Amino acid sequence: MTDEKRIERLSAMLKRRGIILPAFEIYGGVSGLIDYGPVGASIRRRVIQNWIEHWTINGDIVEIDSPTITPENVLIASGHVGEFNDLMTQCEQCSSAFRADQLVEGYHPNPDILVSKEIDEILTAEKIKCPNCNQSQWTSSKPMNLMFGTKIGAMKSSRQAYMRPETAQGMFMLYPSLYRHFRQKLPFGAIQTGKGYRNEISPRQGMIRLREFNMAELEYFIDPENPPIIDLSANKEKITLIPDPNGNEHKEIRITLQDAIDNNVIKDKTVGYFLSRTWDFLIGVGIEPSKIRFRQHEGSEMAHYAEDCWDCEILGEHGWIECVGIANRTCHDLLSHEKHSNSNSLRAWREFDEVKVENKEILAAKTSVLGPMFRDRAGSVLSALENLENIPDNLPFNLELDDGSNVEITSEMVEKKMINNSIAGEWFTPHVIEPAFGIDRIIWHILDHAYEEIEKEGEKYNLLKLKESVAPADVIVLPLFEKDGMGVTARKLNSQINQMKGVKCLIDSSKSIGRRYARADEIGVPWAITVDHQTLEDGTVTIRRRDDQKQIRMEINQLLTLIDSNMVSTLF
RNA sequence: GCGCCUGUAGUGAAGGGGUUAUCACCUGAGGUUUCCAACCUCAUGUCCCGGGUUCAAAUCCCGGCGGGCGCACCA
């Protein structure tokens, strides 16, 4: 943060040019909500498109899309309801905030179940002191759930629900379908992009902490005993890591990811792989390599579900900001959803290398005899027989049932049998590695890193050096003048280019040519085509490169071919 | 949520208990100009919202909303 005013000039430009603006501004605005304007929306769409293509390119990852409204039981299972319904209270003396249930621990057998009023009474009655300043003056406690609540349906039949705090749960809900889609073979993954919601207490720092934000998450399901084989040795780039938050090695190191895995700096290879793929994505959309680092989470700041977590932080005007979290969520989510939903389809089948053959002697029940004999107890007799550890040598014998009672089993009721079980494999709950991207934060840093203020002929000049892949438009057509048919030619060219698949072209004919170049440079359009007098004579135009203002004259048709095949940059 | 600072055209700023609120850039129309924010003429557009004090409030006071920073919080 060398220049304090730069962020203000950048923010003013983003607003002036219709990139990022405060939402609902004519009604005073709402903190933590933003609009992407006509230019910004194009950038956002392209960043997301890049992200989707980046992950789906190998075929082991598919895109899904789930509702943002989520019923409460899903979020109870995920832990979001329980973890974030804590009552908070604040010391009036020193303003420190604490979880109220932790303060009254020891004064009540189960502080978790107390409501706000009861906790306040205990705080006052027991004169509980502030751990920070030793005073005993507490504000009334308030529940702190950062989720936006809503109801599904009306009146009595309505059902409690929340706006999703993350997109991940959608992928877990679709696990059975994904498992079938991928022919029941791990590893595989699913991605989802969309809005997430958090009712932040205090949104800050422009578009860094929003209440409604664009997320992009990948859930990659693996067999923890047979993790994917990862080879990152081709990746020679040294990357900044801050590992070992609680140990002696907690400092920045520069290391290749392969070395980091080999030296156990990154313990999980799959996590290492996603660090690498995240790096590639960020570079691809124009984040500066020197402004990226990966920091390992401390135990205390880890989410309730995560086992190991690395943040990818990007340096910008707001300092180092967490933009991607890569977490090993283990089997936490799938297991919990299995329990809460009574489903048994959130598993995968692991075949053993060798089929295990088990020869076993059992007492097979003759149900036609047992049934009439024991009637309503027949069920428990059957299960006791099945669970019998040691087959008795002689019949009859006394069989103990679950309820502690005994029955006599005679030779008419059972038959000794040898069975051979062959066990080919086992069911297990897959582990999941989750890279979660904050798209708005990434877009902020793309803009931050691309924004350049230079001097041009003694004047200040701004440009956005966006990568072609995330520019709001690919090309802009500028008639030198409207007259003499230049405007007509330009409009025709604009429409021809816009008919190309995946290519977006703008046109601008107001004010002087220099001013129009400046406007296009400021929103980051990489190429400008100028229609001039010579165009009318010989069918050539000039193509201008944003980053150095170089121009090349060439035939319109030749240029159109290059634009269509995304090859304009080969000209220069 | 607390504390300090703060809010004037699209953007950046000046001013300030008084009758028509100022400037630059931007935007639009016209003119001029054969390629990098040129020039001329004209035009559009502002005191965050609500309440109070006052003959009079954009200005002072209170509250809200928004923004910045610090503390706290942050899946």
XYZ file of C-alpha atoms (C1' of nucleotides) in Angstrom:
647
model
C 0.000 0.000 0.000
C 2.418 2.585 -1.214
C -0.122 5.139 -2.328
C -3.172 5.679 -0.145
C -5.047 7.609 -2.782
C -4.660 4.961 -5.459
C -7.478 2.874 -4.033
C -9.754 5.910 -4.108
C -8.906 6.697 -7.700
C -9.398 3.060 -8.642
C -12.768 2.868 -6.863
C -13.895 6.109 -8.498
C -12.916 4.743 -11.907
C -14.749 1.458 -11.290
C -17.883 3.414 -10.474
C -17.526 5.932 -13.282
C -17.016 3.247 -15.917
C -19.816 0.959 -14.757
C -17.679 -1.836 -13.399
C -18.388 -2.048 -9.656
C -20.969 0.166 -7.934
C -22.761 0.310 -4.567
C -26.124 -1.496 -4.787
C -29.465 0.267 -4.216
C -27.643 3.570 -4.136
C -30.637 5.829 -4.818
C -32.145 4.488 -1.593
C -28.964 5.193 0.325
C -27.212 1.925 -0.412
C -26.873 -1.222 1.635
C -23.597 -2.091 3.222
C -22.116 -5.314 1.904
C -24.127 -5.430 -1.314
C -22.688 -4.373 -4.669
C -23.700 -4.192 -8.313
C -21.657 -5.259 -11.290
C -22.435 -2.625 -13.916
C -22.536 -3.070 -17.687
C -18.783 -3.459 -17.937
C -18.222 -5.298 -14.669
C -20.872 -7.907 -15.399
C -18.990 -8.942 -18.539
C -15.781 -9.280 -16.576
C -17.501 -11.323 -13.900
C -19.074 -13.664 -16.436
C -15.726 -14.268 -18.094
C -13.905 -14.932 -14.831
C -16.526 -17.507 -13.900
C -16.407 -19.013 -17.385
C -12.619 -19.331 -17.094
C -13.028 -20.992 -13.736
C -15.538 -23.544 -14.996
C -13.391 -24.425 -17.997
C -10.298 -24.671 -15.834
C -11.801 -27.447 -13.719
C -13.871 -29.354 -16.249
C -11.111 -29.710 -18.822
C -9.984 -33.176 -17.708
C -13.403 -34.785 -17.592
C -13.237 -35.928 -13.980
C -15.157 -32.907 -12.746
C -18.681 -31.873 -13.716
C -20.760 -28.787 -13.104
C -23.975 -28.858 -11.107
C -26.392 -26.202 -9.902
C -28.414 -26.210 -6.690
C -30.938 -23.989 -4.958
C -29.731 -21.129 -2.800
C -32.671 -21.656 -0.415
C -31.726 -24.535 1.841
C -33.948 -26.320 4.373
C -32.820 -26.120 7.964
C -32.110 -29.833 8.480
C -29.454 -29.789 5.759
C -27.641 -27.007 7.581
C -28.092 -28.694 10.937
C -26.332 -31.741 9.511
C -23.585 -29.603 8.005
C -23.088 -27.918 11.360
C -23.913 -24.422 10.188
C -26.984 -24.018 12.379
C -25.390 -25.294 15.570
C -22.031 -23.691 15.137
C -23.352 -20.252 14.384
C -26.289 -19.899 16.725
C -24.068 -18.990 19.625
C -25.098 -16.228 21.938
C -22.574 -13.440 22.075
C -22.159 -10.833 24.740
C -19.872 -7.894 25.085
C -18.060 -6.325 28.001
C -19.318 -2.771 28.465
C -16.010 -1.779 29.953
C -13.492 -2.952 27.388
C -15.757 -3.954 24.471
C -14.384 -7.482 24.241
C -16.901 -9.926 22.776
C -17.340 -13.460 24.065
C -19.485 -16.486 23.533
C -21.976 -16.221 26.390
C -22.285 -19.972 26.921
C -18.565 -20.251 27.538
C -18.650 -17.511 30.171
C -21.334 -19.245 32.238
C -19.741 -22.669 32.001
C -19.555 -24.118 35.487
C -22.565 -22.117 36.658
C -25.063 -24.192 34.734
C -25.021 -27.913 33.854
C -25.796 -27.296 30.176
C -25.217 -23.717 29.044
C -25.935 -24.713 25.431
C -29.679 -24.890 26.042
C -30.060 -21.506 27.723
C -31.890 -18.685 26.012
C -30.614 -15.146 25.956
C -32.539 -13.943 29.013
C -31.430 -16.874 31.188
C -27.819 -16.376 30.273
C -28.051 -12.668 31.045
C -29.473 -13.505 34.470
C -26.607 -15.864 35.239
C -24.063 -13.319 34.055
C -25.511 -10.757 36.443
C -26.307 -13.047 39.387
C -22.895 -14.734 39.409
C -21.048 -11.487 38.730
C -19.035 -13.177 36.043
C -15.933 -11.215 35.235
C -14.619 -10.215 31.874
C -11.583 -12.396 31.111
C -9.950 -9.357 29.602
C -10.491 -6.525 32.102
C -12.048 -8.239 35.137
C -15.120 -5.976 35.171
C -18.607 -7.413 35.281
C -20.836 -5.358 33.035
C -22.292 -7.259 30.125
C -24.499 -6.209 27.269
C -27.546 -8.410 26.802
C -26.555 -11.485 24.866
C -27.626 -11.869 21.278
C -27.643 -14.871 18.979
C -25.021 -14.623 16.314
C -26.016 -16.652 13.337
C -24.536 -15.309 10.204
C -27.096 -17.010 7.996
C -30.065 -15.220 6.442
C -33.178 -17.031 7.609
C -36.313 -17.490 5.537
C -39.389 -19.693 5.372
C -40.429 -22.175 2.736
C -44.193 -22.045 2.320
C -46.763 -20.043 4.243
C -48.363 -20.062 7.654
C -48.405 -23.281 9.666
C -47.067 -25.499 6.924
C -43.978 -23.356 6.465
C -40.579 -24.782 7.040
C -37.511 -23.021 8.425
C -34.815 -22.460 5.833
C -31.733 -20.349 5.220
C -30.018 -18.765 2.279
C -27.031 -20.993 1.712
C -23.809 -19.847 3.395
C -21.787 -21.921 0.916
C -22.510 -23.789 -2.301
C -20.790 -26.953 -1.064
C -23.871 -28.549 0.459
C -25.418 -28.734 -3.001
C -22.630 -31.013 -4.159
C -23.046 -33.254 -1.137
C -26.795 -33.498 -1.753
C -26.070 -34.695 -5.284
C -23.397 -37.185 -4.280
C -25.525 -40.268 -5.142
C -26.194 -38.900 -8.620
C -22.552 -37.973 -9.114
C -21.456 -41.426 -8.006
C -23.678 -43.023 -10.652
C -22.638 -40.464 -13.262
C -19.008 -41.392 -12.783
C -19.775 -45.139 -13.022
C -19.178 -45.594 -9.304
C -15.473 -44.917 -9.512
C -13.494 -42.452 -7.449
C -11.975 -39.963 -7.690
C -14.386 -37.438 -9.166
C -15.522 -33.953 -8.452
C -18.342 -31.488 -8.878
C -18.246 -27.729 -9.153
C -20.827 -25.085 -8.627
C -20.763 -21.336 -9.053
C -23.358 -19.047 -7.603
C -24.362 -16.769 -4.816
C -23.677 -17.380 -1.149
C -25.029 -15.344 1.740
C -23.650 -14.295 5.087
C -25.203 -11.668 7.256
C -21.877 -10.139 8.206
C -21.834 -8.046 11.356
C -19.647 -5.479 9.793
C -18.935 -5.662 6.068
C -15.793 -3.729 5.233
C -13.227 -2.988 2.632
C -15.340 -2.477 -0.450
C -16.024 -5.766 -2.148
C -13.848 -7.874 0.157
C -16.486 -8.730 2.753
C -19.913 -8.888 1.199
C -23.243 -10.098 2.491
C -24.168 -11.625 -0.847
C -21.274 -12.833 -2.884
C -20.198 -14.950 -5.812
C -18.694 -18.248 -4.812
C -17.174 -20.983 -6.859
C -16.541 -24.254 -5.112
C -15.195 -27.640 -6.059
C -15.790 -30.790 -4.046
C -13.376 -33.502 -5.071
C -14.219 -36.943 -3.711
C -11.396 -39.383 -3.112
C -10.741 -42.731 -1.522
C -8.417 -41.816 1.384
C -6.721 -45.210 1.153
C -6.129 -44.913 -2.577
C -5.610 -41.217 -3.193
C -5.003 -40.045 -6.754
C -1.408 -40.231 -7.894
C -0.028 -36.736 -8.134
C 3.031 -35.697 -10.070
C 3.834 -32.015 -9.924
C 7.484 -32.338 -10.909
C 6.812 -30.605 -14.235
C 5.793 -27.534 -12.276
C 9.134 -25.819 -11.632
C 7.756 -22.553 -10.321
C 8.711 -21.669 -6.764
C 5.686 -20.680 -4.750
C 5.423 -18.784 -1.490
C 4.139 -20.903 1.376
C 3.611 -20.098 5.047
C 3.355 -23.511 6.664
C 3.300 -24.901 10.166
C 1.260 -22.215 11.960
C 1.820 -23.638 15.439
C 5.404 -24.795 15.029
C 8.901 -23.507 14.531
C 8.741 -23.330 10.756
C 6.047 -20.638 10.652
C 7.579 -18.280 8.135
C 7.496 -17.583 4.426
C 9.317 -20.097 2.289
C 9.792 -20.297 -1.462
C 9.542 -23.823 -2.730
C 8.192 -25.861 -5.637
C 4.995 -27.676 -4.788
C 6.561 -31.046 -5.565
C 9.323 -30.332 -3.029
C 6.749 -29.133 -0.534
C 4.952 -32.455 -0.801
C 8.157 -34.517 -0.744
C 9.355 -32.691 2.374
C 6.004 -33.058 4.100
C 5.418 -29.310 4.213
C 2.109 -30.096 2.559
C 0.933 -33.301 4.127
C -1.886 -34.246 1.794
C -0.830 -34.780 -1.812
C -4.277 -34.083 -3.142
C -4.350 -30.777 -1.299
C -0.962 -30.056 -2.892
C -2.392 -30.824 -6.311
C -5.202 -28.323 -5.792
C -2.780 -25.682 -4.595
C -1.041 -26.118 -7.922
C -4.238 -25.991 -9.983
C -5.385 -22.928 -8.041
C -2.106 -21.212 -8.823
C -2.585 -21.956 -12.529
C -6.096 -20.528 -12.509
C -5.080 -17.308 -10.785
C -2.200 -16.726 -13.183
C -4.555 -17.436 -16.084
C -6.952 -14.649 -15.125
C -4.177 -12.135 -14.567
C -3.201 -12.225 -10.900
C 0.458 -11.285 -10.418
C 2.564 -14.298 -9.383
C 4.543 -12.281 -6.850
C 1.322 -11.321 -5.078
C 0.132 -14.852 -4.345
C 0.934 -16.928 -1.288
C -0.491 -19.978 0.447
C -0.868 -19.942 4.207
C -1.716 -22.909 6.356
C -4.591 -22.452 8.779
C -4.099 -22.602 12.481
C -6.161 -25.109 14.388
C -8.226 -22.399 16.040
C -9.248 -20.632 12.857
C -10.086 -23.816 11.029
C -13.694 -24.301 10.044
C -15.627 -26.814 12.096
C -15.419 -29.426 9.363
C -11.869 -29.114 8.141
C -8.870 -31.237 8.911
C -6.247 -29.327 7.012
C -6.687 -26.046 5.306
C -4.560 -23.759 3.203
C -5.616 -20.254 2.300
C -4.541 -18.717 -0.914
C -3.950 -15.067 -0.182
C -3.565 -12.319 -2.738
C -1.857 -9.006 -2.105
C -3.707 -5.875 -3.134
C -4.728 -2.472 -1.861
C -6.298 -4.084 1.213
C -3.190 -6.078 2.069
C -3.067 -9.865 1.956
C -6.611 -11.115 1.500
C -7.842 -14.695 1.645
C -9.319 -15.410 -1.780
C -9.321 -19.196 -1.947
C -9.556 -21.766 0.817
C -8.381 -25.283 0.103
C -9.602 -27.628 2.794
C -9.529 -31.309 3.429
C -13.060 -31.761 4.768
C -12.450 -35.492 5.161
C -15.648 -37.563 5.426
C -17.284 -35.065 7.776
C -20.092 -33.842 5.529
C -21.097 -37.087 3.847
C -21.059 -38.977 7.123
C -23.116 -36.365 8.902
C -25.686 -36.217 6.093
C -25.966 -40.008 6.168
C -26.771 -39.902 9.846
C -29.203 -37.006 9.724
C -31.012 -38.151 6.608
C -31.021 -41.904 7.315
C -29.692 -42.389 3.827
C -27.088 -45.009 3.096
C -26.207 -43.820 -0.365
C -23.435 -41.399 0.506
C -20.722 -44.043 0.234
C -18.401 -45.647 -2.236
C -17.406 -49.250 -2.785
C -13.782 -50.249 -2.412
C -12.805 -53.606 -3.897
C -10.151 -55.586 -2.101
C -7.090 -56.661 -4.027
C -7.963 -60.221 -3.156
C -11.375 -61.575 -2.377
C -11.477 -62.526 1.269
C -12.956 -65.991 1.739
C -14.378 -66.695 5.113
C -15.427 -70.256 6.066
C -17.677 -70.253 9.014
C -19.921 -72.616 10.849
C -23.334 -71.226 11.657
C -26.562 -72.332 13.212
C -29.166 -71.723 10.543
C -32.570 -71.184 12.038
C -35.572 -73.134 10.832
C -38.015 -70.259 10.854
C -41.025 -72.451 10.241
C -40.387 -74.001 13.636
C -39.094 -70.929 15.493
C -41.908 -68.673 14.413
C -44.890 -70.548 15.905
C -42.783 -71.512 18.913
C -41.632 -68.058 20.057
C -44.165 -65.839 18.302
C -43.445 -62.211 19.215
C -40.010 -63.105 20.559
C -39.041 -64.940 17.366
C -37.333 -61.855 15.996
C -34.978 -61.458 18.909
C -34.239 -65.173 18.933
C -33.257 -64.992 15.278
C -30.923 -62.059 15.780
C -29.365 -63.716 18.842
C -28.667 -66.793 16.748
C -27.115 -64.715 13.981
C -24.861 -62.909 16.406
C -23.744 -66.046 18.198
C -19.983 -65.917 18.545
C -19.303 -69.538 19.453
C -21.404 -72.286 18.013
C -22.156 -74.737 20.862
C -21.001 -78.297 20.327
C -24.110 -79.855 21.711
C -27.804 -79.257 21.386
C -29.979 -78.289 23.037
C -28.445 -75.216 24.633
C -29.474 -72.025 26.367
C -29.440 -68.931 24.188
C -29.300 -65.535 25.834
C -31.416 -62.855 24.199
C -30.786 -59.130 24.063
C -33.192 -58.466 26.911
C -31.211 -60.824 29.153
C -33.746 -63.649 29.103
C -32.876 -67.187 28.050
C -34.531 -69.626 25.716
C -33.726 -73.235 25.015
C -32.725 -74.050 21.454
C -33.303 -77.629 20.394
C -32.059 -79.561 17.392
C -35.488 -79.248 15.687
C -35.138 -75.482 15.562
C -31.723 -75.142 13.954
C -29.363 -76.793 11.564
C -25.553 -76.683 11.682
C -24.151 -75.445 8.413
C -20.774 -74.498 6.949
C -20.983 -71.370 4.860
C -18.312 -69.675 2.836
C -18.565 -65.953 2.546
C -16.473 -64.301 -0.093
C -15.970 -60.623 0.637
C -14.944 -58.676 -2.443
C -14.748 -55.238 -0.913
C -16.254 -52.784 1.508
C -18.333 -49.641 1.686
C -16.684 -46.496 2.931
C -17.348 -42.790 3.112
C -15.214 -40.872 0.614
C -13.088 -37.970 1.740
C -13.506 -34.640 0.089
C -10.992 -31.967 -0.799
C -12.598 -28.595 -1.270
C -11.108 -25.612 -3.055
C -13.502 -22.714 -2.413
C -13.050 -19.505 -4.384
C -14.330 -16.061 -3.496
C -14.994 -14.758 -6.984
C -15.609 -11.142 -5.985
C -12.346 -10.977 -4.083
C -10.524 -12.450 -7.038
C -12.159 -9.969 -9.411
C -11.131 -7.145 -7.098
C -7.522 -8.278 -7.277
C -7.663 -8.792 -11.031
C -8.792 -5.174 -11.331
C -6.274 -4.009 -8.745
C -3.363 -5.739 -10.457
C -4.465 -4.679 -13.934
C -5.027 -1.015 -13.042
C -2.137 1.108 -14.155
C -1.682 4.846 -13.909
C 0.810 6.264 -16.339
C 1.749 9.613 -17.755
C 0.982 10.227 -21.373
C 2.188 13.440 -22.928
C 2.271 15.063 -19.525
C -1.220 13.916 -18.629
C -2.403 11.247 -16.266
C -3.589 8.180 -18.106
C -5.301 5.090 -16.697
C -5.499 1.687 -18.198
C -6.705 -1.704 -17.197
C -4.243 -4.267 -18.487
C -6.690 -7.147 -18.274
C -5.862 -10.475 -19.826
C -7.804 -11.073 -23.004
C -9.631 -13.930 -21.305
C -11.261 -11.635 -18.733
C -11.569 -8.357 -20.648
C -15.130 -6.982 -20.805
C -14.906 -7.031 -24.606
C -12.438 -8.506 -27.071
C -12.316 -5.615 -29.464
C -13.758 -2.167 -30.074
C -14.440 -0.589 -33.465
C -13.796 3.136 -33.804
C -14.657 5.133 -36.908
C -12.253 8.037 -37.162
C -15.259 10.163 -38.144
C -18.924 9.380 -38.634
C -18.986 11.033 -42.044
C -18.048 9.839 -45.550
C -19.276 6.301 -44.826
C -16.742 5.550 -42.084
C -19.548 5.197 -39.536
C -21.433 2.812 -41.800
C -18.364 0.659 -42.392
C -17.635 0.592 -38.672
C -21.142 -0.537 -37.746
C -20.988 -3.289 -40.343
C -17.641 -4.447 -38.961
C -18.994 -4.385 -35.412
C -21.927 -6.577 -36.331
C -19.721 -9.001 -38.290
C -17.422 -9.465 -35.308
C -20.282 -9.856 -32.847
C -21.632 -12.723 -34.933
C -18.486 -14.697 -34.173
C -19.015 -17.221 -31.430
C -17.622 -16.131 -28.089
C -16.355 -12.804 -29.377
C -17.668 -9.528 -28.019
C -17.189 -6.283 -29.904
C -18.027 -2.728 -28.900
C -18.370 0.363 -31.037
C -17.827 4.006 -30.080
C -18.141 7.018 -32.312
C -18.571 9.946 -29.959
C -15.856 12.530 -29.381
C -12.322 12.567 -30.649
C -10.439 9.429 -31.537
C -7.901 9.959 -28.760
C -10.604 10.185 -26.169
C -12.193 6.977 -27.396
C -8.885 5.128 -27.218
C -8.554 6.383 -23.672
C -12.015 5.174 -22.669
C -11.415 1.740 -24.177
C -8.021 1.487 -22.474
C -9.563 2.380 -19.139
C -12.050 -0.514 -19.219
C -9.384 -2.869 -20.521
C -10.466 -3.646 -24.087
C -7.288 -5.202 -25.528
C -7.754 -4.367 -29.224
C -9.131 -1.356 -31.087
C -9.919 -1.311 -34.792
C -9.963 2.095 -36.442
C -11.862 2.778 -39.650
C -10.322 5.763 -41.431
C -10.235 7.444 -44.839
C -7.908 4.815 -46.241
C -10.414 2.118 -45.282
C -12.843 3.593 -47.764
C -10.242 3.448 -50.532
C -8.523 0.097 -50.049
C -10.457 -1.893 -47.432
C -7.719 -1.817 -44.790
C -8.082 -0.834 -41.137
C -5.663 -0.362 -38.279
C -5.553 -2.649 -35.282
C -4.187 -1.105 -32.099
C -2.796 -2.858 -29.067
C -3.960 -1.450 -25.734
C -0.802 -2.075 -23.759
C 1.618 -0.095 -25.943
C -0.642 1.705 -28.421
C 1.118 0.130 -31.377
C -0.891 -0.001 -34.561
C -0.750 -2.261 -37.598
C -2.630 -1.703 -40.844
C -4.142 -4.677 -42.595
C -6.978 -5.976 -44.746
C -10.346 -6.209 -43.016
C -10.962 -9.826 -44.030
C -7.551 -10.967 -42.892
C -8.118 -9.292 -39.540
C -11.565 -10.849 -39.172
C -10.027 -14.298 -39.611
C -7.489 -13.572 -36.898
C -10.142 -12.295 -34.502
C -12.322 -15.341 -35.133
C -9.445 -17.663 -34.274
C -8.286 -15.570 -31.302
C -4.919 -14.964 -32.994
C -4.707 -11.174 -33.060
C -1.810 -11.157 -30.627
C 0.376 -13.050 -33.123
C 0.466 -9.907 -35.273
C 2.600 -7.984 -32.827
C -21.945 -3.911 17.606
C -18.642 0.122 20.027
C -15.232 4.439 19.268
C -13.034 8.307 16.008
C -13.438 10.612 11.155
C -16.808 11.371 7.095
C -21.093 12.216 3.068
C -21.833 18.746 -2.126
C -23.618 16.840 -10.254
C -21.431 10.585 -13.373
C -16.120 11.497 -11.112
C -12.895 14.627 -8.221
C -13.053 18.840 -5.410
C -14.252 24.376 -3.310
C -17.611 26.815 -0.216
C -21.040 27.530 3.526
C -27.456 30.294 8.600
C -29.803 34.418 3.557
C -32.763 35.197 -1.948
C -29.731 32.074 -8.624
C -24.369 26.872 -4.667
C -18.962 27.159 -7.379
C -14.985 24.805 -10.352
C -12.600 21.058 -13.337
C -13.171 16.702 -15.844
C -17.181 13.613 -17.696
C -21.906 13.180 -20.554
C -25.195 15.122 -24.682
C -26.179 18.522 -29.226
C -23.811 21.480 -32.963
C -19.290 23.279 -35.226
C -14.118 22.294 -36.269
C -10.389 18.531 -36.995
C -7.423 12.774 -42.002
C -5.327 8.780 -35.532
C -4.209 9.063 -29.253
C -8.376 12.571 -23.178
C -7.328 19.246 -28.804
C -10.517 23.563 -29.567
C -15.259 26.743 -29.875
C -20.683 27.378 -28.745
C -24.729 25.522 -26.153
C -27.063 22.098 -22.859
C -28.188 18.224 -18.940
C -26.996 17.162 -14.118
C -25.563 18.172 -7.272
C -25.797 19.705 -1.151
C -27.403 11.158 1.532
C -32.387 10.521 4.134
C -35.732 11.946 8.218
C -36.732 15.041 12.329
C -35.473 19.477 15.246
C -33.708 24.722 16.089
C -34.634 29.274 13.079
C -38.040 34.492 9.783
C -34.667 31.450 6.846
C -30.954 24.991 7.112
C -27.119 22.452 1.952
C -24.695 24.890 6.359
C -26.171 24.190 13.339
C -28.288 19.926 16.509
C -30.337 14.782 16.919
C -31.385 10.117 14.640
C -30.983 6.854 10.465
C -28.443 5.119 6.055
C -23.766 4.908 3.435
C -18.220 5.238 3.398
C -13.044 5.070 5.862
C -10.015 3.581 10.037
C -9.345 1.199 14.981
C -11.453 -2.636 18.559
C -14.462 -6.993 18.288
C -16.373 -10.632 14.739
C -15.197 -13.304 10.079
C -17.258 -21.129 7.531
